[in-house]
Amino acid sequence: MASYIEMPKLSDTMTEGTLVKWLKQEGDAVESGDILAEIETDKATMEMECFEEGAVHKILIPAGGKAPIGAFIAIILEEGEEPPTEADIAAAQGRAAGGAEPAAASGGSSQQEQPEQALSTSAEAGTGSVAEEISEGGRVKASPLARKIARQRGINLADVRGSGPGGRILKADVITAPPGGAAAAAPAAAAAVAGGVPAIQVPSLPGDTRIPLSGMRRVIAERLLASKTQIPHFYLNIEVDAAPLMAARKQINESSEKTTGNKYSVNDFILKAAVASAVRVPAVNASWGGDAIIQHDHVGLSVAISVEEGLVTPVIREADTKSLLQISQEVKELAGKARNKKLPPDAFEGGTLTISNLGAWGVDSFSAIINPPQAVILSVGAIVKKPVLDDHGEVVAGLRMNIGLSGDHRVVDGAVAAEYLAEVRKLIEHPALMLV
């Protein structure tokens, strides 16, 4: 029996995926454990592993195509197996989607509608055909799953514009349609996500290039807009003396390179200080729960890492239980996986506190946007040499670093955030304290 490869759910918020690249082509042999393709989710581009053995018979979604979770994207056959017909594929997708729905009788006849399937995208790209759509008596063409969702949401399918072949309405079309269909969608589309502010229409000028939004960039835009408009941000900034930290780092690296072989970055010390300070001031390690504040037992440290597609924030879980060496090694591992697109879906789960460091790009100071549902994010700037006054009032060369805190005022008060930053400063200016 043919094995149908479905679009996997690679993150907790993923609803559809984009086939960035097929690493196996039609006719290629595959074994369990082989990497079939690279899929872009709402958080990152990840590799999709194959759990079947045989050969790739047909690719249903071409590179660049999108498909919802559970949609068929490829077919694998074992040696000697008969390839499925288009009707077989349609029936199998229908069973995977929950079964077909009988069509209403028209003119005394009864017909069965074909189920929604991932072939819609491949058909548009010319890589496959879709079973004939049924549209007798002016009946709206829609998949059974789309009809079911429309009934649940009170959406009139006649007002929904279909994105499938021949204008067929698919699940995604109904999910994105507001109650009332296109009539309500028109004003909604003309407004921004929050505040009802009309979207700015950008004129197209000669030489301009229109870059379609990737799944990751779209989610970044949605989450940060929601964060900035729904979370009452407040900002605190401090300047710390980075000279003790730099001296300690130099001494530790001279020793560690001969023992563990690990080289510590400045950011490793910042991460350790941020975690240790959150243990000392646990009120910042919390989230807004609607009718309660959720106090987290451990610190899940989200580390902002820049990748080609945008920004990812994998998590060091239970960072409060880990040494400076463990944090340093785990950050290096997460950064390597992020840039090689090998982060597993659960790498983004469990974050309670985020650190964003732009010092390597020469940024002195900035204010970051909170990563919901967390209540605090630290923004770390570059270490700069500048004239400062020493304890005797003399002007000397010093090393200074700016650290900013963006807080959710529903969860954290200014005095608590200031206490937390004071702990961060103490540990950075006395680095030996973070090692005990």
Tab-separated table of N, CA, C and O in Angstrom, residues 287-354:
chain	number	residue	atom	x	y	z
A	287	SER	N	4.768	35.159	34.013
A	287	SER	CA	3.991	35.454	32.813
A	287	SER	C	2.593	35.903	33.203
A	287	SER	O	2.079	35.540	34.269
A	288	TRP	N	1.966	36.674	32.312
A	288	TRP	CA	0.590	37.111	32.504
A	288	TRP	C	-0.347	35.976	32.089
A	288	TRP	O	-0.299	35.503	30.964
A	289	GLY	N	-1.196	35.542	33.020
A	289	GLY	CA	-2.100	34.436	32.742
A	289	GLY	C	-3.547	34.824	32.596
A	289	GLY	O	-4.432	33.977	32.712
A	290	GLY	N	-3.831	36.098	32.358
A	290	GLY	CA	-5.210	36.536	32.173
A	290	GLY	C	-5.879	36.871	33.497
A	290	GLY	O	-6.151	38.028	33.798
A	291	ASP	N	-6.148	35.846	34.286
A	291	ASP	CA	-6.762	36.065	35.595
A	291	ASP	C	-5.784	35.751	36.722
A	291	ASP	O	-6.177	35.661	37.887
A	292	ALA	N	-4.523	35.559	36.381
A	292	ALA	CA	-3.506	35.253	37.383
A	292	ALA	C	-2.124	35.515	36.791
A	292	ALA	O	-1.957	35.572	35.571
A	293	ILE	N	-1.154	35.690	37.672
A	293	ILE	CA	0.248	35.780	37.256
A	293	ILE	C	0.874	34.411	37.479
A	293	ILE	O	0.771	33.844	38.569
A	294	ILE	N	1.497	33.882	36.451
A	294	ILE	CA	2.112	32.562	36.519
A	294	ILE	C	3.569	32.709	36.919
A	294	ILE	O	4.376	33.260	36.164
A	295	GLN	N	3.891	32.236	38.120
A	295	GLN	CA	5.278	32.280	38.601
A	295	GLN	C	5.976	30.979	38.200
A	295	GLN	O	5.534	29.899	38.569
A	296	HIS	N	7.051	31.074	37.437
A	296	HIS	CA	7.726	29.882	36.912
A	296	HIS	C	8.743	29.342	37.918
A	296	HIS	O	9.478	30.111	38.545
A	297	ASP	N	8.770	28.020	38.019
A	297	ASP	CA	9.642	27.361	38.977
A	297	ASP	C	11.103	27.392	38.537
A	297	ASP	O	12.013	27.498	39.348
A	298	HIS	N	11.318	27.281	37.220
A	298	HIS	CA	12.683	27.310	36.672
A	298	HIS	C	12.793	28.421	35.638
A	298	HIS	O	11.779	28.914	35.116
A	299	VAL	N	14.011	28.800	35.332
A	299	VAL	CA	14.260	29.821	34.314
A	299	VAL	C	14.494	29.135	32.971
A	299	VAL	O	15.459	28.378	32.808
A	300	GLY	N	13.592	29.378	32.041
A	300	GLY	CA	13.786	28.926	30.664
A	300	GLY	C	14.381	30.083	29.883
A	300	GLY	O	13.697	31.075	29.600
A	301	LEU	N	15.642	29.999	29.546
A	301	LEU	CA	16.364	31.126	28.952
A	301	LEU	C	16.245	31.100	27.427
A	301	LEU	O	16.843	30.253	26.755
A	302	SER	N	15.477	32.034	26.876
A	302	SER	CA	15.361	32.175	25.422
A	302	SER	C	16.497	33.049	24.916
A	302	SER	O	16.686	34.167	25.409
A	303	VAL	N	17.251	32.539	23.961
A	303	VAL	CA	18.413	33.256	23.426
A	303	VAL	C	18.114	33.662	21.988
A	303	VAL	O	17.875	32.803	21.129
A	304	ALA	N	18.100	34.957	21.722
A	304	ALA	CA	17.814	35.439	20.372
A	304	ALA	C	19.005	35.167	19.462
A	304	ALA	O	20.127	35.596	19.745
A	305	ILE	N	18.747	34.448	18.370
A	305	ILE	CA	19.800	34.083	17.404
A	305	ILE	C	19.361	34.537	16.018
A	305	ILE	O	18.256	34.199	15.567
A	306	SER	N	20.197	35.296	15.357
A	306	SER	CA	19.886	35.776	14.016
A	306	SER	C	20.223	34.698	12.990
A	306	SER	O	21.330	34.158	12.981
A	307	VAL	N	19.243	34.380	12.125
A	307	VAL	CA	19.447	33.440	11.031
A	307	VAL	C	19.029	34.124	9.732
A	307	VAL	O	18.483	35.235	9.746
A	308	GLU	N	19.265	33.466	8.636
A	308	GLU	CA	19.005	34.084	7.331
A	308	GLU	C	17.546	34.482	7.173
A	308	GLU	O	17.228	35.521	6.601
A	309	GLU	N	16.623	33.654	7.692
A	309	GLU	CA	15.205	33.906	7.496
A	309	GLU	C	14.635	34.911	8.488
A	309	GLU	O	13.501	35.348	8.344
A	310	GLY	N	15.371	35.251	9.548
A	310	GLY	CA	14.831	36.165	10.542
A	310	GLY	C	15.507	35.964	11.882
A	310	GLY	O	16.734	35.919	11.989
A	311	LEU	N	14.699	35.818	12.916
A	311	LEU	CA	15.208	35.698	14.276
A	311	LEU	C	14.526	34.525	14.959
A	311	LEU	O	13.306	34.384	14.901
A	312	VAL	N	15.309	33.667	15.601
A	312	VAL	CA	14.755	32.547	16.356
A	312	VAL	C	15.206	32.664	17.811
A	312	VAL	O	16.238	33.258	18.106
A	313	THR	N	14.419	32.108	18.706
A	313	THR	CA	14.735	32.188	20.134
A	313	THR	C	14.633	30.802	20.774
A	313	THR	O	13.699	30.530	21.534
A	314	PRO	N	15.587	29.914	20.488
A	314	PRO	CA	15.593	28.606	21.158
A	314	PRO	C	15.841	28.779	22.656
A	314	PRO	O	16.361	29.808	23.099
A	315	VAL	N	15.475	27.755	23.406
A	315	VAL	CA	15.432	27.879	24.864
A	315	VAL	C	16.435	26.931	25.535
A	315	VAL	O	16.530	25.758	25.183
A	316	ILE	N	17.161	27.473	26.512
A	316	ILE	CA	17.957	26.644	27.421
A	316	ILE	C	17.059	26.349	28.614
A	316	ILE	O	16.803	27.233	29.437
A	317	ARG	N	16.562	25.135	28.696
A	317	ARG	CA	15.616	24.799	29.760
A	317	ARG	C	16.332	24.639	31.101
A	317	ARG	O	17.465	24.178	31.160
A	318	GLU	N	15.614	25.037	32.152
A	318	GLU	CA	16.135	24.933	33.524
A	318	GLU	C	17.559	25.487	33.598
A	318	GLU	O	18.470	24.890	34.172
A	319	ALA	N	17.733	26.672	33.012
A	319	ALA	CA	19.061	27.292	32.982
A	319	ALA	C	19.569	27.616	34.380
A	319	ALA	O	20.778	27.732	34.596
A	320	ASP	N	18.639	27.754	35.339
A	320	ASP	CA	19.047	28.057	36.716
A	320	ASP	C	19.760	26.887	37.377
A	320	ASP	O	20.380	27.054	38.427
A	321	THR	N	19.688	25.703	36.777
A	321	THR	CA	20.364	24.525	37.339
A	321	THR	C	21.691	24.253	36.635
A	321	THR	O	22.355	23.259	36.954
A	322	LYS	N	22.082	25.121	35.685
A	322	LYS	CA	23.239	24.827	34.846
A	322	LYS	C	24.391	25.774	35.130
A	322	LYS	O	24.199	26.943	35.462
A	323	SER	N	25.585	25.237	34.976
A	323	SER	CA	26.806	26.011	35.216
A	323	SER	C	27.098	26.921	34.033
A	323	SER	O	26.481	26.820	32.961
A	324	LEU	N	28.069	27.801	34.218
A	324	LEU	CA	28.511	28.677	33.134
A	324	LEU	C	28.991	27.849	31.948
A	324	LEU	O	28.680	28.172	30.786
A	325	LEU	N	29.713	26.779	32.202
A	325	LEU	CA	30.191	25.915	31.121
A	325	LEU	C	29.027	25.277	30.372
A	325	LEU	O	29.014	25.253	29.136
A	326	GLN	N	28.043	24.769	31.097
A	326	GLN	CA	26.896	24.131	30.446
A	326	GLN	C	26.114	25.129	29.603
A	326	GLN	O	25.695	24.811	28.478
A	327	ILE	N	25.919	26.333	30.114
A	327	ILE	CA	25.200	27.360	29.349
A	327	ILE	C	25.983	27.719	28.092
A	327	ILE	O	25.415	27.823	26.999
A	328	SER	N	27.294	27.895	28.230
A	328	SER	CA	28.136	28.242	27.086
A	328	SER	C	28.073	27.175	26.002
A	328	SER	O	27.909	27.479	24.814
A	329	GLN	N	28.177	25.924	26.402
A	329	GLN	CA	28.151	24.826	25.431
A	329	GLN	C	26.778	24.694	24.776
A	329	GLN	O	26.680	24.435	23.572
A	330	GLU	N	25.719	24.880	25.572
A	330	GLU	CA	24.377	24.720	25.007
A	330	GLU	C	24.048	25.846	24.037
A	330	GLU	O	23.392	25.612	23.014
A	331	VAL	N	24.493	27.054	24.328
A	331	VAL	CA	24.266	28.167	23.404
A	331	VAL	C	24.950	27.904	22.070
A	331	VAL	O	24.372	28.120	20.993
A	332	LYS	N	26.183	27.431	22.124
A	332	LYS	CA	26.916	27.131	20.885
A	332	LYS	C	26.189	26.052	20.080
A	332	LYS	O	26.083	26.124	18.850
A	333	GLU	N	25.685	25.043	20.781
A	333	GLU	CA	24.975	23.960	20.105
A	333	GLU	C	23.683	24.462	19.466
A	333	GLU	O	23.374	24.137	18.307
A	334	LEU	N	22.922	25.283	20.198
A	334	LEU	CA	21.667	25.813	19.666
A	334	LEU	C	21.918	26.733	18.474
A	334	LEU	O	21.186	26.683	17.477
A	335	ALA	N	22.950	27.567	18.573
A	335	ALA	CA	23.263	28.479	17.464
A	335	ALA	C	23.657	27.705	16.211
A	335	ALA	O	23.238	28.037	15.096
A	336	GLY	N	24.443	26.650	16.391
A	336	GLY	CA	24.847	25.828	15.244
A	336	GLY	C	23.655	25.146	14.597
A	336	GLY	O	23.519	25.135	13.365
A	337	LYS	N	22.768	24.600	15.416
A	337	LYS	CA	21.578	23.946	14.877
A	337	LYS	C	20.657	24.943	14.189
A	337	LYS	O	20.061	24.644	13.149
A	338	ALA	N	20.543	26.139	14.772
A	338	ALA	CA	19.668	27.154	14.177
A	338	ALA	C	20.162	27.549	12.791
A	338	ALA	O	19.372	27.658	11.841
A	339	ARG	N	21.453	27.730	12.647
A	339	ARG	CA	21.988	28.179	11.359
A	339	ARG	C	22.061	27.056	10.341
A	339	ARG	O	22.106	27.309	9.147
A	340	ASN	N	22.052	25.815	10.817
A	340	ASN	CA	22.028	24.661	9.910
A	340	ASN	C	20.627	24.066	9.759
A	340	ASN	O	20.467	22.989	9.198
A	341	LYS	N	19.631	24.777	10.309
A	341	LYS	CA	18.225	24.381	10.179
A	341	LYS	C	17.956	23.004	10.772
A	341	LYS	O	17.222	22.199	10.206
A	342	LYS	N	18.549	22.738	11.915
A	342	LYS	CA	18.391	21.437	12.546
A	342	LYS	C	17.761	21.536	13.940
A	342	LYS	O	17.812	20.587	14.715
A	343	LEU	N	17.179	22.689	14.273
A	343	LEU	CA	16.534	22.811	15.576
A	343	LEU	C	15.260	21.967	15.612
A	343	LEU	O	14.424	22.081	14.722
A	344	PRO	N	15.083	21.135	16.632
A	344	PRO	CA	13.844	20.370	16.750
A	344	PRO	C	12.692	21.276	17.166
A	344	PRO	O	12.921	22.364	17.724
A	345	PRO	N	11.442	20.884	16.925
A	345	PRO	CA	10.294	21.730	17.256
A	345	PRO	C	10.238	22.131	18.717
A	345	PRO	O	9.853	23.250	19.042
A	346	ASP	N	10.638	21.231	19.615
A	346	ASP	CA	10.522	21.539	21.046
A	346	ASP	C	11.636	22.451	21.540
A	346	ASP	O	11.675	22.804	22.723
A	347	ALA	N	12.543	22.866	20.660
A	347	ALA	CA	13.641	23.749	21.075
A	347	ALA	C	13.144	25.140	21.444
A	347	ALA	O	13.865	25.913	22.079
A	348	PHE	N	11.917	25.479	21.041
A	348	PHE	CA	11.387	26.812	21.289
A	348	PHE	C	10.424	26.854	22.475
A	348	PHE	O	9.850	27.898	22.770
A	349	GLU	N	10.237	25.731	23.123
A	349	GLU	CA	9.243	25.647	24.189
A	349	GLU	C	9.868	25.909	25.553
A	349	GLU	O	11.024	25.554	25.810
A	350	GLY	N	9.088	26.507	26.461
A	350	GLY	CA	9.494	26.642	27.851
A	350	GLY	C	10.274	27.881	28.202
A	350	GLY	O	10.812	27.985	29.304
A	351	GLY	N	10.332	28.874	27.303
A	351	GLY	CA	11.070	30.093	27.615
A	351	GLY	C	10.334	30.977	28.608
A	351	GLY	O	9.121	31.160	28.507
A	352	THR	N	11.051	31.537	29.577
A	352	THR	CA	10.453	32.446	30.558
A	352	THR	C	11.156	33.799	30.597
A	352	THR	O	10.645	34.742	31.203
A	353	LEU	N	12.319	33.909	29.960
A	353	LEU	CA	13.114	35.132	29.987
A	353	LEU	C	13.981	35.155	28.733
A	353	LEU	O	14.606	34.153	28.389
A	354	THR	N	14.006	36.294	28.028
A	354	THR	CA	14.762	36.381	26.771
A	354	THR	C	15.908	37.373	26.888
A	354	THR	O	15.771	38.427	27.517
